[in-house]
Amino acid sequence: MRVFITGATGFVGSHVAQKYASEGAKLRLLTRKTSRLEGLKGLDAEMVTGDLRRPEELRSALNGCDALVHVAADYRLWV
């Protein structure tokens, strides 16, 4: 199973990615150019650079995936 995960560079998303990896899933992770990747260290995952605000960038990234897990969020209360 190939799983596409948004928000995998965040606290919750990195744990979701680790859980899927531990269950044998192949991972494709959406990252931004500015994403910090420390939480993904040691994961065997394909990284795709993109932006949720540009859905046209995501179409090709989703090709071949069996599932989409959307964990991305903007947690800033003042936005």
Backbone as a printed PyTorch tensor [residue, N CA C, xyz], in Angstrom:
tensor([[[  0.8450,  -1.1780,   0.0000],
         [  0.0000,   0.0000,   0.0000],
         [  0.8880,   1.2370,   0.0000]],

        [[  0.6110,   2.1720,  -0.8950],
         [  1.3280,   3.4540,  -0.9250],
         [  0.4040,   4.5310,  -0.3620]],

        [[  0.9090,   5.2530,   0.6390],
         [  0.1160,   6.2600,   1.3390],
         [  0.7430,   7.6370,   1.1240]],

        [[ -0.0680,   8.5770,   0.6790],
         [  0.3450,   9.9770,   0.5310],
         [ -0.0950,  10.7140,   1.7870]],

        [[  0.8490,  11.3820,   2.4610],
         [  0.5320,  12.0610,   3.7240],
         [  0.8850,  13.5370,   3.6100]],

        [[ -0.0860,  14.3860,   3.9160],
         [  0.1750,  15.8170,   4.0470],
         [  0.4540,  16.0870,   5.5250]],

        [[  1.2720,  17.0810,   5.7940],
         [  1.5330,  17.4480,   7.1800],
         [  2.4930,  16.5220,   7.9150]],

        [[  3.1990,  15.6710,   7.1880],
         [  4.0840,  14.6920,   7.8350],
         [  5.2930,  15.3300,   8.5120]],

        [[  5.5930,  16.5830,   8.2130],
         [  6.7320,  17.2260,   8.8610],
         [  6.3580,  17.8210,  10.2140]],

        [[  5.0840,  17.8050,  10.5380],
         [  4.6260,  18.3100,  11.8380],
         [  4.6700,  17.2290,  12.9030]],

        [[  4.3480,  17.6060,  14.1130],
         [  4.4160,  16.6860,  15.2450],
         [  3.4740,  15.4910,  15.0640]],

        [[  2.2070,  15.7640,  14.8490],
         [  1.2370,  14.6800,  14.6900],
         [  1.5100,  13.9140,  13.4010]],

        [[  1.7270,  14.6470,  12.3060],
         [  1.9580,  14.0070,  11.0110],
         [  3.1610,  13.0910,  10.9860]],

        [[  4.2220,  13.4590,  11.6740],
         [  5.4150,  12.6030,  11.6930],
         [  5.1290,  11.2900,  12.4210]],

        [[  4.2980,  11.3510,  13.4490],
         [  3.9210,  10.1300,  14.1590],
         [  2.9930,   9.2560,  13.3080]],

        [[  2.1140,   9.8910,  12.5680],
         [  1.2470,   9.1440,  11.6490],
         [  2.1080,   8.4380,  10.6050]],

        [[  3.0820,   9.1490,  10.0400],
         [  3.9730,   8.5640,   9.0340],
         [  4.7630,   7.3960,   9.6210]],

        [[  5.2750,   7.5600,  10.8230],
         [  6.0290,   6.4810,  11.4650],
         [  5.1530,   5.2520,  11.6980]],

        [[  3.9090,   5.4690,  12.0670],
         [  2.9860,   4.3520,  12.2970],
         [  2.7110,   3.5980,  11.0000]],

        [[  2.4220,   4.3260,   9.9430],
         [  2.2020,   3.6730,   8.6420],
         [  3.4470,   2.9120,   8.1970]],

        [[  4.6120,   3.5150,   8.3800],
         [  5.8630,   2.8420,   7.9860],
         [  6.0590,   1.5570,   8.7880]],

        [[  5.7470,   1.6000,  10.0730],
         [  5.9280,   0.4080,  10.9150],
         [  4.9890,  -0.7260,  10.5110]],

        [[  3.9050,  -0.3650,   9.8270],
         [  2.9520,  -1.3700,   9.3590],
         [  3.2270,  -1.8040,   7.9180]],

        [[  4.3600,  -1.3170,   7.3670],
         [  4.7880,  -1.7610,   6.0490],
         [  4.3190,  -0.9310,   4.8690]],

        [[  3.6770,   0.1880,   5.1190],
         [  3.2200,   1.0350,   4.0200],
         [  4.4040,   1.7300,   3.3550]],

        [[  4.2830,   1.9530,   2.0640],
         [  5.2420,   2.7790,   1.3330],
         [  4.7220,   4.2040,   1.4360]],

        [[  5.6130,   5.1290,   1.7520],
         [  5.1970,   6.4970,   2.0310],
         [  5.6020,   7.4650,   0.9390]],

        [[  4.6960,   8.3690,   0.6280],
         [  4.9910,   9.5430,  -0.1930],
         [  4.5210,  10.7210,   0.6400]],

        [[  5.4340,  11.6100,   0.9800],
         [  5.1380,  12.6820,   1.9310],
         [  5.2200,  14.0460,   1.2760]],

        [[  4.2090,  14.8590,   1.4920],
         [  4.2080,  16.2240,   0.9850],
         [  5.0270,  17.1050,   1.9220]],

        [[  5.9910,  17.8050,   1.3580],
         [  6.8040,  18.7470,   2.1300],
         [  6.7920,  20.0900,   1.4140]],

        [[  7.1430,  21.1150,   2.1430],
         [  7.3190,  22.4390,   1.5430],
         [  8.8140,  22.6970,   1.4140]],

        [[  9.1730,  23.6810,   0.6360],
         [ 10.5880,  24.0460,   0.4920],
         [ 11.1940,  24.4110,   1.8410]],

        [[ 10.3690,  24.9410,   2.7260],
         [ 10.8440,  25.4190,   4.0350],
         [ 10.6350,  24.4090,   5.1590]],

        [[ 10.1600,  23.2170,   4.8290],
         [  9.8480,  22.2240,   5.8650],
         [ 11.0930,  21.7400,   6.5880]],

        [[ 10.9640,  21.5620,   7.8770],
         [ 12.0210,  20.9350,   8.6800],
         [ 11.7670,  19.4320,   8.6570]],

        [[ 12.7900,  18.6670,   8.3080],
         [ 12.6360,  17.2360,   8.0830],
         [ 13.1610,  16.3700,   9.2250]],

        [[ 13.5260,  16.9730,  10.3440],
         [ 14.1030,  16.2220,  11.4580],
         [ 13.1920,  15.1040,  11.9540]],

        [[ 11.8950,  15.3560,  11.9870],
         [ 10.9460,  14.3730,  12.4930],
         [ 10.7680,  13.1650,  11.5840]],

        [[ 11.3290,  13.2320,  10.3810],
         [ 11.1950,  12.1450,   9.4180],
         [ 12.4720,  11.3350,   9.2700]],

        [[ 13.4610,  11.6680,  10.0900],
         [ 14.7470,  10.9580,  10.0200],
         [ 14.5520,   9.4640,  10.2020]],

        [[ 15.1960,   8.6900,   9.3480],
         [ 15.1310,   7.2450,   9.4580],
         [ 13.9690,   6.6150,   8.7150]],

        [[ 13.0320,   7.4340,   8.2220],
         [ 11.9060,   6.8870,   7.4760],
         [ 12.3060,   6.6590,   6.0200]],

        [[ 11.9230,   5.5210,   5.4900],
         [ 12.1180,   5.2430,   4.0750],
         [ 10.8980,   5.8020,   3.3590]],

        [[ 11.0030,   7.0380,   2.8770],
         [  9.8510,   7.7130,   2.3030],
         [ 10.2690,   8.5460,   1.1050]],

        [[  9.3600,   8.6560,   0.1770],
         [  9.5390,   9.5320,  -0.9760],
         [  9.0070,  10.9020,  -0.5920]],

        [[  9.8340,  11.9180,  -0.7480],
         [  9.4280,  13.2870,  -0.4170],
         [  9.0010,  13.9960,  -1.6950]],

        [[  7.8700,  14.6860,  -1.6210],
         [  7.3610,  15.4620,  -2.7340],
         [  7.2200,  16.8980,  -2.2550]],

        [[  7.8550,  17.8210,  -2.9350],
         [  7.7450,  19.2270,  -2.5640],
         [  6.5270,  19.8270,  -3.2550]],

        [[  5.6800,  20.4750,  -2.4690],
         [  4.4800,  21.0880,  -3.0270],
         [  3.7950,  21.9700,  -2.0060]],

        [[  2.6100,  22.4280,  -2.3780],
         [  1.8560,  23.3520,  -1.5440],
         [  0.3720,  23.0290,  -1.6700]],

        [[ -0.3090,  22.8640,  -0.5580],
         [ -1.7360,  22.5540,  -0.5760],
         [ -2.5600,  23.6490,  -1.2450]],

        [[ -2.0330,  24.8520,  -1.2910],
         [ -2.7560,  25.9480,  -1.9250],
         [ -2.6530,  25.8980,  -3.4460]],

        [[ -1.8840,  24.9350,  -3.9550],
         [ -1.7300,  24.7510,  -5.3970],
         [ -2.0850,  23.3070,  -5.7550]],

        [[ -3.3670,  23.0040,  -5.8120],
         [ -3.7970,  21.6200,  -6.0310],
         [ -3.2720,  21.0140,  -7.3290]],

        [[ -2.9890,  21.8160,  -8.3230],
         [ -2.4560,  21.2760,  -9.5680],
         [ -1.1010,  20.5960,  -9.3530]],

        [[ -0.3690,  21.0100,  -8.3340],
         [  0.9150,  20.3780,  -8.0060],
         [  0.7160,  19.0030,  -7.3630]],

        [[ -0.4580,  18.7640,  -6.8080],
         [ -0.7000,  17.5350,  -6.0590],
         [ -1.2150,  16.3850,  -6.9210]],

        [[ -1.7860,  16.7010,  -8.0560],
         [ -2.3670,  15.6450,  -8.8960],
         [ -1.3430,  14.5710,  -9.2390]],

        [[ -0.1880,  14.9810,  -9.7330],
         [  0.8250,  13.9870, -10.1160],
         [  1.4050,  13.2920,  -8.8860]],

        [[  1.4720,  13.9940,  -7.7670],
         [  2.0060,  13.3910,  -6.5410],
         [  1.1010,  12.2800,  -6.0150]],

        [[ -0.1790,  12.3620,  -6.3130],
         [ -1.1370,  11.3580,  -5.8510],
         [ -1.1840,  10.1220,  -6.7540]],

        [[ -0.6210,  10.2290,  -7.9610],
         [ -0.6240,   9.0790,  -8.8750],
         [  0.0590,   7.8780,  -8.2400]],

        [[ -0.6120,   6.7440,  -8.2830],
         [ -0.0500,   5.5100,  -7.7490],
         [ -0.2700,   5.3080,  -6.2610]],

        [[ -0.9260,   6.2620,  -5.6060],
         [ -1.1930,   6.1320,  -4.1720],
         [ -2.5400,   5.4510,  -3.9510]],

        [[ -2.5920,   4.6380,  -2.9120],
         [ -3.8170,   3.9400,  -2.5520],
         [ -4.6400,   4.7030,  -1.5230]],

        [[ -3.9820,   5.6060,  -0.7980],
         [ -4.6780,   6.3410,   0.2630],
         [ -4.0610,   7.7220,   0.4200]],

        [[ -4.8760,   8.6430,   0.8680],
         [ -4.4450,   9.9980,   1.2020],
         [ -4.7970,  10.2380,   2.6600]],

        [[ -3.7950,  10.6370,   3.4480],
         [ -4.0170,  10.9740,   4.8510],
         [ -3.6640,  12.4500,   5.0040]],

        [[ -4.6720,  13.2710,   5.3060],
         [ -4.4910,  14.7190,   5.3990],
         [ -4.3270,  15.1060,   6.8620]],

        [[ -3.0950,  15.4480,   7.2290],
         [ -2.7990,  15.8170,   8.6080],
         [ -2.3250,  17.2660,   8.6960]],

        [[ -2.1440,  17.9240,   7.5470],
         [ -1.6450,  19.3020,   7.5390],
         [ -2.6580,  20.2300,   8.1800]],

        [[ -2.1450,  21.2170,   8.9050],
         [ -3.0150,  22.1950,   9.5560],
         [ -2.2310,  23.4640,   9.8140]],

        [[ -2.9380,  24.5440,   9.8860],
         [ -2.3470,  25.8140,  10.3070],
         [ -2.8490,  26.0410,  11.7290]],

        [[ -1.9570,  25.8210,  12.6770],
         [ -2.3480,  25.8550,  14.0940],
         [ -2.2640,  27.2380,  14.7160]],

        [[ -1.8410,  28.2250,  13.9400],
         [ -1.7070,  29.5750,  14.5060],
         [ -3.0900,  30.1700,  14.7530]],

        [[ -3.3750,  30.5090,  15.9710],
         [ -4.6910,  31.0120,  16.3480],
         [ -4.9980,  32.3870,  15.7630]],

        [[ -3.9630,  33.1580,  15.4660],
         [ -4.1670,  34.5380,  15.0240],
         [ -4.3520,  34.6540,  13.5160]],

        [[ -4.3300,  33.5590,  12.7840],
         [ -4.4760,  33.6360,  11.3230],
         [ -5.9250,  33.7890,  10.9510]]])
